[in-house]
Coordinates of N, CA and C in Angstrom, one line a residue:
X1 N -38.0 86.3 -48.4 CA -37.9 87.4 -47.4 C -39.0 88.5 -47.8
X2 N -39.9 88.8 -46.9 CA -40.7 89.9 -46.9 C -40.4 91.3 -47.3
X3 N -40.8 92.0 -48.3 CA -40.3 93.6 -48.4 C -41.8 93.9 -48.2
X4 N -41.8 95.1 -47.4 CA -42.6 95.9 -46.6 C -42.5 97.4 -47.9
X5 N -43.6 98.1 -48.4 CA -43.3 99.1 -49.2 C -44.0 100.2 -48.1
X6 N -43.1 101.2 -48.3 CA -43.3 102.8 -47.3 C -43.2 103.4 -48.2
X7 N -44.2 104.9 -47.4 CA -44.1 105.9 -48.2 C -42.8 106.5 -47.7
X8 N -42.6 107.7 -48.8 CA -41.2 108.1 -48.5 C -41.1 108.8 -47.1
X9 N -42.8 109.9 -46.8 CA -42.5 110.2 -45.7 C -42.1 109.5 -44.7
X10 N -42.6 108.1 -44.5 CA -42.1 107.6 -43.5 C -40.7 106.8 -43.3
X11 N -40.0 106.9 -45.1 CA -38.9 106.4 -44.9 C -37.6 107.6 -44.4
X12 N -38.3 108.9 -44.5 CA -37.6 109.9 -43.6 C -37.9 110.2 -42.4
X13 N -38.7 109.5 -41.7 CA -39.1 109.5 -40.1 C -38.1 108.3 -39.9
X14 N -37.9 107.6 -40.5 CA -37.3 106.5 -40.1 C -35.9 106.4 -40.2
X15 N -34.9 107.0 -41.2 CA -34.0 107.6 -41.5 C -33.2 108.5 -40.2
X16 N -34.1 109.4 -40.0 CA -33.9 109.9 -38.7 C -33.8 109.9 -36.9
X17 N -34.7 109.0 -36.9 CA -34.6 108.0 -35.8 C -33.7 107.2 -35.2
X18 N -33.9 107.7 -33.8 CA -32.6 106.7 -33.0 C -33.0 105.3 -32.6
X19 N -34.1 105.3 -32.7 CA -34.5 104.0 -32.2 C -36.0 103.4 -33.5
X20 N -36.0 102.3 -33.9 CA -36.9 101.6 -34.5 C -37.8 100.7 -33.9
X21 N -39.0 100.6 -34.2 CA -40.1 99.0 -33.1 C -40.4 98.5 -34.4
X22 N -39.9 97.0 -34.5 CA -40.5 96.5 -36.1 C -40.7 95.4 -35.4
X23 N -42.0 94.9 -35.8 CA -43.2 93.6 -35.7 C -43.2 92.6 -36.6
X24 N -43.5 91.7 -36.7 CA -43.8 91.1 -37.9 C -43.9 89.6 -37.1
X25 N -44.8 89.3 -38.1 CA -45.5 88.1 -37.8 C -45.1 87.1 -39.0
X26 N -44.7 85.9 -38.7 CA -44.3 84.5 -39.6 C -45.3 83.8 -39.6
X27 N -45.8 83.2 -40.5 CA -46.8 82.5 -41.0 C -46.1 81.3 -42.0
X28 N -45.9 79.9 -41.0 CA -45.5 78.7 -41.8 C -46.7 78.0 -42.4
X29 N -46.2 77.3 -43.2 CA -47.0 76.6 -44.2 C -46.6 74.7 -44.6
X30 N -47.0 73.7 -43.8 CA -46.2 72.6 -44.1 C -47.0 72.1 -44.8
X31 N -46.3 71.2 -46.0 CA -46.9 70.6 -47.5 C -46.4 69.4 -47.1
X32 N -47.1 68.2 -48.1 CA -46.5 67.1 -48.2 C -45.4 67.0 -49.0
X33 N -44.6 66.4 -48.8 CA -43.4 66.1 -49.6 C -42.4 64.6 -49.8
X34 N -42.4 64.2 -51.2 CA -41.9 62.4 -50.7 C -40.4 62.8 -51.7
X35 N -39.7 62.0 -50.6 CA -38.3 61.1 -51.2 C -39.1 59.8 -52.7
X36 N -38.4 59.6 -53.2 CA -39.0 58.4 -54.4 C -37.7 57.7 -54.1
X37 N -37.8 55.9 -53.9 CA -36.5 55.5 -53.7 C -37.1 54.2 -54.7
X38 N -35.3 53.6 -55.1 CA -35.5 52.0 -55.8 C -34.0 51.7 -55.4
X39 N -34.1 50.3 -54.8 CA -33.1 49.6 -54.8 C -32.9 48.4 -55.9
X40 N -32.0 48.7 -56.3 CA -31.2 47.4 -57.1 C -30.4 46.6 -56.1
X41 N -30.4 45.4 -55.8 CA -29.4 44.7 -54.9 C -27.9 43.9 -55.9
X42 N -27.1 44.4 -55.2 CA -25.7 43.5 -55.8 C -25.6 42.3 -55.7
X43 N -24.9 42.0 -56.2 CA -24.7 39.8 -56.6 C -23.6 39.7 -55.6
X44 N -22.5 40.5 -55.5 CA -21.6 39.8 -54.7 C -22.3 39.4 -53.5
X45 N -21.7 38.5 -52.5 CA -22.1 37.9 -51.4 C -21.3 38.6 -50.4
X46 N -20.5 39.1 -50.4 CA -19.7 40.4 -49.3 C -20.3 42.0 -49.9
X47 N -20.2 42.2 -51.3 CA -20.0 43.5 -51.0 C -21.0 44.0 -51.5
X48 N -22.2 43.3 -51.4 CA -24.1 43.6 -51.8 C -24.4 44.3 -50.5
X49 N -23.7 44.3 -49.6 CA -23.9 44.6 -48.5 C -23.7 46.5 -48.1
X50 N -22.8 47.1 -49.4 CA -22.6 48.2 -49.3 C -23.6 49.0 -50.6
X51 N -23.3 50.1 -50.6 CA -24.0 50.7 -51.6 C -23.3 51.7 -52.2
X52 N -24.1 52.2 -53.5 CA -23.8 53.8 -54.0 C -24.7 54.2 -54.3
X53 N -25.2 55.8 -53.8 CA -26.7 56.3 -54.3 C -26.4 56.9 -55.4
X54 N -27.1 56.7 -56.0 CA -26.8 57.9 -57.3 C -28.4 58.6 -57.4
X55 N -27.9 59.8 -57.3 CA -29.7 60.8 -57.1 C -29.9 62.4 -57.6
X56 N -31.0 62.3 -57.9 CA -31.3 63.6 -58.4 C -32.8 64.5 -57.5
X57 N -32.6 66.0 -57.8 CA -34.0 66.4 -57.1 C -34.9 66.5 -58.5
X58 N -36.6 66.0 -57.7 CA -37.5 66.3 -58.7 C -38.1 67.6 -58.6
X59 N -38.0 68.3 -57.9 CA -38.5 69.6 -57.3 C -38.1 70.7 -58.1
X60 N -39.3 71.9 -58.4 CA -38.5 72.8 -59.3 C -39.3 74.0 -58.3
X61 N -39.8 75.0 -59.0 CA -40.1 75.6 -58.5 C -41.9 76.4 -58.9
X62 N -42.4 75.3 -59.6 CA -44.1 75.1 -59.6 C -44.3 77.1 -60.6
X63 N -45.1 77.5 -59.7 CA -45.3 78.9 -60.6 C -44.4 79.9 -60.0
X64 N -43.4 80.0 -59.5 CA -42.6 80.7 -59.1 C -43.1 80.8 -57.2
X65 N -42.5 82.1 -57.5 CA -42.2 82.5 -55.5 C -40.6 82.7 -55.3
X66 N -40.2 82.3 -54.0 CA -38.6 82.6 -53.8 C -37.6 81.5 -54.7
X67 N -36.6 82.3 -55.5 CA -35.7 81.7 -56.1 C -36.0 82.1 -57.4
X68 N -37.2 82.6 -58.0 CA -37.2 82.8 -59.0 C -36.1 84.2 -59.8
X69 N -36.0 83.9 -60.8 CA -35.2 85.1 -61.0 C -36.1 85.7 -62.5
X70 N -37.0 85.1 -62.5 CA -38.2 86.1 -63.9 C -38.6 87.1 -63.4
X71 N -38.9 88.1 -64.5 CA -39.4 88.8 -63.7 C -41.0 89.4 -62.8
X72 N -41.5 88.5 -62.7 CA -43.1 88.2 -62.2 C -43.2 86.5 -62.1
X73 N -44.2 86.5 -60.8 CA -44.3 85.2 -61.2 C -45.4 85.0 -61.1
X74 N -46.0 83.2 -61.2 CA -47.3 83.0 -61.4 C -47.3 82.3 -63.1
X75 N -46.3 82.2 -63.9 CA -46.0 81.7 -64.8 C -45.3 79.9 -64.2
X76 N -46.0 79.1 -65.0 CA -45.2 78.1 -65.2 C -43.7 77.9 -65.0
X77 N -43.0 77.4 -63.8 CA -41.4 77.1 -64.3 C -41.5 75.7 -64.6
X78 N -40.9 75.3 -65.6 CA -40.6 73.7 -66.3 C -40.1 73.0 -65.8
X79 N -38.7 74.0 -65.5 CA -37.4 73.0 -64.8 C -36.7 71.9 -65.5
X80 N -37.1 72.1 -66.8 CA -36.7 70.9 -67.6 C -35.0 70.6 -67.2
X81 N -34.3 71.8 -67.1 CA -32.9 71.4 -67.0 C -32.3 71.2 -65.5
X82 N -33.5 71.8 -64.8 CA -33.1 72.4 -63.6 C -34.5 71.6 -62.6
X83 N -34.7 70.5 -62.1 CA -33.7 69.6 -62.7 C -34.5 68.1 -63.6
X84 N -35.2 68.9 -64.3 CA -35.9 66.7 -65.0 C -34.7 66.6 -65.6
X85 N -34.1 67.0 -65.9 CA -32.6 66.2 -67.0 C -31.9 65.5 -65.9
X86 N -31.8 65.8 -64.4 CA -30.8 64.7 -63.2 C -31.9 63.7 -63.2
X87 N -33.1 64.2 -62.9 CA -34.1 63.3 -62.6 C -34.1 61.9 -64.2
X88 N -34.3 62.3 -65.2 CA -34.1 61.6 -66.4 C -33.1 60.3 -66.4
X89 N -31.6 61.2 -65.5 CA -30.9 60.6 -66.0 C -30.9 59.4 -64.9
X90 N -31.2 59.3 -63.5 CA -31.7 58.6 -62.1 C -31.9 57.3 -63.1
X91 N -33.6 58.0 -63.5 CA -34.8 56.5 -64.1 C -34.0 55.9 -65.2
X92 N -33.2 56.7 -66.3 CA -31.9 55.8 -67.3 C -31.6 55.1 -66.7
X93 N -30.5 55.4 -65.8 CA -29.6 54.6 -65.4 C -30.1 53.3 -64.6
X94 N -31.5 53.6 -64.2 CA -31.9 52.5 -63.1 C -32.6 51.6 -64.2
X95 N -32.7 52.0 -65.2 CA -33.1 51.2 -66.2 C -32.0 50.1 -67.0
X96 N -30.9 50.9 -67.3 CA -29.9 50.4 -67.5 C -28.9 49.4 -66.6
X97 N -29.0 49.7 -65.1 CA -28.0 48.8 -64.4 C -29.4 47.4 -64.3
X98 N -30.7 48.0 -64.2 CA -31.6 46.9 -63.5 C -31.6 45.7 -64.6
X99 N -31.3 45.8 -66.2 CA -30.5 44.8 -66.8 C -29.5 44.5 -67.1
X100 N -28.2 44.9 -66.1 CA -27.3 44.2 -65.8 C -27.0 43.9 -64.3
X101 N -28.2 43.5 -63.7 CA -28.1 43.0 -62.0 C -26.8 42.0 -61.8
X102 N -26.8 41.0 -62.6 CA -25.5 39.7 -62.4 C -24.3 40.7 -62.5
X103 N -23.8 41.6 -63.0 CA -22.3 42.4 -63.2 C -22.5 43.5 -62.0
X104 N -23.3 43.5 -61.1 CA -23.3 44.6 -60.2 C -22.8 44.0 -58.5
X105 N -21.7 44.5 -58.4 CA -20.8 43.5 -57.2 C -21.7 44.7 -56.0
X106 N -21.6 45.6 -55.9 CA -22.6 46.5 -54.8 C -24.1 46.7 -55.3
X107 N -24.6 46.8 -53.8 CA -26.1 47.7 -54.2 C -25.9 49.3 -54.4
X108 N -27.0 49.1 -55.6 CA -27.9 50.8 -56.2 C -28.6 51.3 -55.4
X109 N -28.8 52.2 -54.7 CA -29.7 52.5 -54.4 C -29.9 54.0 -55.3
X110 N -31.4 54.1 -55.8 CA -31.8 55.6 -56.8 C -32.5 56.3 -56.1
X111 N -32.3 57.5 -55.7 CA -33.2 58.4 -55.1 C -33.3 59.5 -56.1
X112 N -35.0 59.8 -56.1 CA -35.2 61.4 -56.7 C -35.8 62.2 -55.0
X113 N -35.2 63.0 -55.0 CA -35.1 63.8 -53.9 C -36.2 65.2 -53.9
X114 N -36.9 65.2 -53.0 CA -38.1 66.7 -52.9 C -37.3 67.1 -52.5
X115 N -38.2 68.6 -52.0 CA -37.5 69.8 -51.4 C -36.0 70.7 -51.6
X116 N -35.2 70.1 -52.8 CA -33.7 70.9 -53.0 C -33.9 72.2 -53.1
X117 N -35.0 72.5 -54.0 CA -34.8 73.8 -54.1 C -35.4 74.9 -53.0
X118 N -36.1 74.0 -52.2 CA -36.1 74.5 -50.9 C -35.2 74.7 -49.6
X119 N -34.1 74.1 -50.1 CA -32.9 74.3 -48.9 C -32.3 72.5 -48.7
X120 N -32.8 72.1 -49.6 CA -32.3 70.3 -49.6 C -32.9 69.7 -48.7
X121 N -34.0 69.7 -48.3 CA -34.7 69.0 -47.1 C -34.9 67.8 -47.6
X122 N -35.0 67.1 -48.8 CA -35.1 65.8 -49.0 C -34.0 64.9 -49.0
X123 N -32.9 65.3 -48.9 CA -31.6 65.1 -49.0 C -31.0 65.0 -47.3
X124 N -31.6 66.2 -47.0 CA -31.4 65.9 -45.5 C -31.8 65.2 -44.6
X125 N -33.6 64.7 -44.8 CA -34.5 64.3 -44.1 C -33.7 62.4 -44.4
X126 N -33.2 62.3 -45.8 CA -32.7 60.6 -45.9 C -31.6 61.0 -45.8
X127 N -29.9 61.3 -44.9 CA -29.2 61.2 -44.4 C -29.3 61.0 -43.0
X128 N -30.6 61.8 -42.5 CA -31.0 61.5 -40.8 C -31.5 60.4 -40.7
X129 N -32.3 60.0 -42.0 CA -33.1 58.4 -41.6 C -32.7 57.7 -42.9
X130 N -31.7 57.3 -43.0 CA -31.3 56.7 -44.1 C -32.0 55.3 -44.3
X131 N -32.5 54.9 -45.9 CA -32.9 53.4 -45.9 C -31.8 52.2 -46.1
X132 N -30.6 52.4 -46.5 CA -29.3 51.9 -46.5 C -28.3 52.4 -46.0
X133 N -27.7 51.3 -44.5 CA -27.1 52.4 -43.5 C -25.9 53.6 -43.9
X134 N -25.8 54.7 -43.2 CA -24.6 55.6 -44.2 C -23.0 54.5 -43.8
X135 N -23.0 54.0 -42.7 CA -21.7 53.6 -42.8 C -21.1 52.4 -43.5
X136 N -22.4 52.0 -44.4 CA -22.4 51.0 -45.7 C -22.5 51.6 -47.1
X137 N -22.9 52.5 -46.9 CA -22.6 53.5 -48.2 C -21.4 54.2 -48.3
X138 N -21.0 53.9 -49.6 CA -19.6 54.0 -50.1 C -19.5 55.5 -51.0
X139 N -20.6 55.8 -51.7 CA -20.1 56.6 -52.6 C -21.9 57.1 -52.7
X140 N -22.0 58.4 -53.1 CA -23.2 59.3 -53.8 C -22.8 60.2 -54.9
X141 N -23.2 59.6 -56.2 CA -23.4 60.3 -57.0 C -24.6 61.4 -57.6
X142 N -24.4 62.6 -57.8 CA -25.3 63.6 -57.8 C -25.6 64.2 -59.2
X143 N -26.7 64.2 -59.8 CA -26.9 65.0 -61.4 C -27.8 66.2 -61.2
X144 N -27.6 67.2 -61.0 CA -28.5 68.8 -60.8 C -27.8 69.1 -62.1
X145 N -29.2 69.3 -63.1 CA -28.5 70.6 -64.2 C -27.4 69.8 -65.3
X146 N -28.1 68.4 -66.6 CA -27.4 68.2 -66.5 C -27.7 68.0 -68.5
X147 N -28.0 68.6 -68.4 CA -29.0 68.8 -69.9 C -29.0 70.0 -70.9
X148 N -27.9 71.0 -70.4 CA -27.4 72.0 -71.1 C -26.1 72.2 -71.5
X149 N -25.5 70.8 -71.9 CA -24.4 71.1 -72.4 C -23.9 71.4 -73.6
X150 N -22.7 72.6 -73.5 CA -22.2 73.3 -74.8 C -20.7 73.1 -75.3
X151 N -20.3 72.8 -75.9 CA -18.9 72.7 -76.1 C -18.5 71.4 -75.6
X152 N -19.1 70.4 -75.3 CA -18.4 69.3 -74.8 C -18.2 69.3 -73.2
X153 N -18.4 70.6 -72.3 CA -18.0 71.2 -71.5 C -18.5 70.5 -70.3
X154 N -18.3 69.5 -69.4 CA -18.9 69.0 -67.8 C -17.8 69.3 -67.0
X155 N -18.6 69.7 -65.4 CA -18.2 70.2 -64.4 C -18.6 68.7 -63.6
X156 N -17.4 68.2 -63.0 CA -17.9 67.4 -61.8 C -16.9 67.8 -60.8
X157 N -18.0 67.6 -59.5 CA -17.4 68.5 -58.1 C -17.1 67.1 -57.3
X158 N -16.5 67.4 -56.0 CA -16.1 66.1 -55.5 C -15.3 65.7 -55.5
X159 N -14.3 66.0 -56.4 CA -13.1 65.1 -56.9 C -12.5 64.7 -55.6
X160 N -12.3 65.8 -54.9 CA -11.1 65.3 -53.6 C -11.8 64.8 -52.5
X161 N -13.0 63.4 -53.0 CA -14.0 63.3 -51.6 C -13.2 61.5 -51.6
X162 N -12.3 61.4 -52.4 CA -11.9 60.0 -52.4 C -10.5 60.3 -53.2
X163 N -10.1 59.2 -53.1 CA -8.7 59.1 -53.8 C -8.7 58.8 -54.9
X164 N -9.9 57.6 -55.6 CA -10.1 56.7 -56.3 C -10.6 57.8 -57.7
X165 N -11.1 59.2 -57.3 CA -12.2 59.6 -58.0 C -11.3 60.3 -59.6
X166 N -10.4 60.8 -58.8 CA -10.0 61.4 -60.0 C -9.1 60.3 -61.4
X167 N -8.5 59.4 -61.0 CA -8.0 58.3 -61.9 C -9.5 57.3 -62.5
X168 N -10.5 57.5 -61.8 CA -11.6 56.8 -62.5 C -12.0 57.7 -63.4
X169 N -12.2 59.0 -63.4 CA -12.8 59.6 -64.3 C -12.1 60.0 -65.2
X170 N -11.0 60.3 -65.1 CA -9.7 59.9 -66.3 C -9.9 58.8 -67.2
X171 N -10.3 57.5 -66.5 CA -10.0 56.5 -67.8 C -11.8 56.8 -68.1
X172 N -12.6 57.3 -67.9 CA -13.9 57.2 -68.4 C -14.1 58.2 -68.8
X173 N -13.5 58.9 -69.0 CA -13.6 60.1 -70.1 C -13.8 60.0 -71.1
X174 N -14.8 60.6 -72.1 CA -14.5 60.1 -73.6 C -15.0 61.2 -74.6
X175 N -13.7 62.3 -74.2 CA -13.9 63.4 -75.2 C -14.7 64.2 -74.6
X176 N -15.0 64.4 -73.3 CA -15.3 65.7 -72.4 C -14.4 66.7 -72.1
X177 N -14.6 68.1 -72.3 CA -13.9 68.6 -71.8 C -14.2 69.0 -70.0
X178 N -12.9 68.1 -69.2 CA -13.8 68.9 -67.6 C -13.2 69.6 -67.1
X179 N -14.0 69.9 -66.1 CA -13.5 70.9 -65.0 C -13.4 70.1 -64.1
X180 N -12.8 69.8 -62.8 CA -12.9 68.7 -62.1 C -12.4 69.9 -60.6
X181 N -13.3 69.5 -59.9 CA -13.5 70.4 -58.4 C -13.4 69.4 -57.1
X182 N -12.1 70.1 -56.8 CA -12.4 68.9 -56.1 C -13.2 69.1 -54.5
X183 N -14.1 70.0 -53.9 CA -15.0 70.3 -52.9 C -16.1 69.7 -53.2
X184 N -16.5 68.8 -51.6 CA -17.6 68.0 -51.5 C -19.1 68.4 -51.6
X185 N -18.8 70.0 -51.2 CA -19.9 70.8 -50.7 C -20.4 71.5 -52.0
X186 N -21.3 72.2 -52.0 CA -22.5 73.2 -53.3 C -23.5 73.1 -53.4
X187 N -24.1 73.7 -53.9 CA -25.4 74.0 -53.2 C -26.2 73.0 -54.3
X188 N -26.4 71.3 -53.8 CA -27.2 70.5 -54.4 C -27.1 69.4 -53.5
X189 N -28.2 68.0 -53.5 CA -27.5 67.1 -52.7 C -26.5 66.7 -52.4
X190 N -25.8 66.5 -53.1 CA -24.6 66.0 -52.6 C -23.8 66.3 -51.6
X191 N -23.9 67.7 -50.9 CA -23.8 68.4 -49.8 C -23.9 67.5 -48.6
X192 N -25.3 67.2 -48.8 CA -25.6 66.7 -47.5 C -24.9 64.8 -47.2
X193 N -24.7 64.3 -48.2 CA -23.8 63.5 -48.0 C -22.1 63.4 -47.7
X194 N -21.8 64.6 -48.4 CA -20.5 64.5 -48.0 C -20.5 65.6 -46.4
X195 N -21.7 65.5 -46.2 CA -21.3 66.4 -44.4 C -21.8 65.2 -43.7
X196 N -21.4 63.8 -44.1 CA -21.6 62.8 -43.2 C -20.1 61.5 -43.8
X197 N -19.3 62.9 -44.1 CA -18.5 62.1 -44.5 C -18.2 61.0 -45.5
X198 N -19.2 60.9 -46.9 CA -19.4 59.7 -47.5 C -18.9 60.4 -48.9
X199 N -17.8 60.0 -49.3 CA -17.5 60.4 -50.8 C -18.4 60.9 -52.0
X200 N -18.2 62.0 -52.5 CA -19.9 62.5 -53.3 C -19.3 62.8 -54.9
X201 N -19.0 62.7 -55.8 CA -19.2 63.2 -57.0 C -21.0 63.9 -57.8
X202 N -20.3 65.1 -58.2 CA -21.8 66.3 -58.5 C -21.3 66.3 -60.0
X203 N -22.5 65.7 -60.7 CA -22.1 66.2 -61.9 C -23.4 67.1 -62.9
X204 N -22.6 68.1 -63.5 CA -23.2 69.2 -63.9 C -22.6 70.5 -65.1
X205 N -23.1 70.3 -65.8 CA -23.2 70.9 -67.1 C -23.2 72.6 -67.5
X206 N -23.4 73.2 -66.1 CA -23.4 75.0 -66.1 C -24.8 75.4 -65.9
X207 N -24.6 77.0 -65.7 CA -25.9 78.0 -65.8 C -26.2 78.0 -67.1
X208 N -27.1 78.9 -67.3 CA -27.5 79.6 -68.6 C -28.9 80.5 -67.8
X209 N -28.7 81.3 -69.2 CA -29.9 82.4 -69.0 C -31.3 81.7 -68.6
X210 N -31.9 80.5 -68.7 CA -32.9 80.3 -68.5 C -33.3 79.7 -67.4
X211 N -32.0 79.8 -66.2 CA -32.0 79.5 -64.9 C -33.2 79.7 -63.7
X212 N -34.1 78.9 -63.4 CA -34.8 79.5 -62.6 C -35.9 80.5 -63.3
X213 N -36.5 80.0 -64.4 CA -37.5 81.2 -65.0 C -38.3 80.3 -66.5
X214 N -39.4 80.5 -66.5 CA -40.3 80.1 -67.2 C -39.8 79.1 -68.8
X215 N -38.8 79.9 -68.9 CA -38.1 79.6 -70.0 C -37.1 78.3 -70.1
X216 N -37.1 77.7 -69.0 CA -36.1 76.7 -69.0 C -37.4 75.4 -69.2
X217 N -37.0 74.9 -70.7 CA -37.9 74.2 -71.3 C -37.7 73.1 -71.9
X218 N -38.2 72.3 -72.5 CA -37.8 70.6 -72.8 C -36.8 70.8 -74.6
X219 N -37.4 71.4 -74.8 CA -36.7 71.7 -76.4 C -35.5 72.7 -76.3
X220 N -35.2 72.9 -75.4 CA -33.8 73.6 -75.3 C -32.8 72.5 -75.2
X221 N -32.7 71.4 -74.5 CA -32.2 70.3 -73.8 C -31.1 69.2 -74.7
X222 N -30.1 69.5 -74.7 CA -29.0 68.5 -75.1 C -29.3 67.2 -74.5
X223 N -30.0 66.7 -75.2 CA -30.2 65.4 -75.0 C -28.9 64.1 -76.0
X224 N -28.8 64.5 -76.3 CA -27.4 63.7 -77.2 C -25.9 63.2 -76.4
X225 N -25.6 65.0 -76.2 CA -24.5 65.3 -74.7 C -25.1 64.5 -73.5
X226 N -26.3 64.7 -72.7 CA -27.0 63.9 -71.9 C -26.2 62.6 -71.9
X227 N -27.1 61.9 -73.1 CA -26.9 60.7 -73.2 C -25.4 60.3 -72.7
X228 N -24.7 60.9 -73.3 CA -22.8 60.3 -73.1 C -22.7 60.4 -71.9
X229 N -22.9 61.7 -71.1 CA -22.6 62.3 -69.8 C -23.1 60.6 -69.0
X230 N -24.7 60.2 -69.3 CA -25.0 59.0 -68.7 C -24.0 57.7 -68.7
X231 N -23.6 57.8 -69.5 CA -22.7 56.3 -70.7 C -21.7 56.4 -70.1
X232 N -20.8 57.8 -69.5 CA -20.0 57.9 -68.7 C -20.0 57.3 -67.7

């Protein structure tokens, strides 16, 4: 959002005033921007035919602009937590199911997603043109923010997007303390899949002070916690 700076005189001409004429001119700017996708295909012979995304955004926010919360920008943001730790955990996991293909009765599909932190346009742009149809897609799992965990402590949102969700994550628990939410919606992809109706689990770890600002960096990062949160 544009702020316009006035002198005070004319913030008292303006104060006073029954009527205001304000102008302003918009100036868009379109960038390239890519979806990153990999399919793993399922062995079953019925149910290869369905899927589950599991995805993260690679998108942070370059040397700042809107969203940042430092105070100046033009500094590096990392984004290490926010988000290469969802993005990390995407390429893990695809690393990990892609050598157990024979035990996987559905297709994987992995998405790293552009544009989140610009309003989720990558998330939205593959729910309008999806590469595995949505009414074969069963489930989207989501990792935004997933690399600062303290006390044991995970947040997963979604719970009430299926029936199935909350008794699964009960027996897969192992020594997490959670929170368990159960709204399909928040502000990360996952949103845009459960507004097409498709079961979503968001899993995520908290804020912290280094939200959105220069400081959120690779050596801060619970990589250990990570790990389990994946193993989960």
């Amino acid at each position: 959002i544009p702020v316009a700076v006035i002198s005070k005189q004319t913030a008292e001409k303006l104060a006073n005033a029954k009527e205001v004429m304000l102008r302003i001119d918009v100036v868009r700017a379109d960038v390239a921007a890519h979806n990153v996708v990999g399919v793993i295909e399922g062995s079953d012979p019925v149910l290869k035919n369905e899927a589950i995304v599991i995805g993260a955004h690679y998108d942070h926010l370059g040397r700042g602009g809107e969203g940042i919360l430092a105070p100046r920008s033009g500094e590096i943001h990392h984004g290490a937590d926010d988000n290469a730790s969802g993005t990390a955990g995407v390429l893990e996991l695809a690393r990990i199911f892609s050598a157990q293909r024979a035990k996987l009765k559905r297709t994987l599909v992995f998405i790293a997603f552009s544009g989140e932190e610009e309003g989720l346009l990558g998330s939205n742009y593959y729910v309008n043109h999806p590469l595995w149809p949505l009414d074969k897609t069963v489930a989207m799992i989501n990792m935004d923010m997933i690399g600062r965990m303290k006390d044991r402590k995970l947040v997963i949102g979604g719970v009430g997007t299926a029936k199935e969700w909350r008794q699964l994550l009960t027996t897969a628990n192992d020594g997490f303390e959670l929170t368990l939410n159960e709204d399909g919606y928040g502000p990360s992809d996952h949103s845009q899949f459960y507004g097409k109706q498709i079961p979503v689990l968001f899993f995520w770890t908290g804020t912290h002070n280094d939200y959105h600002k220069p400081s959120d960096t690779s050596d801060k990062i619970n990589y250990n916690d990570e790990a389990q949160i994946l193993k989960m």
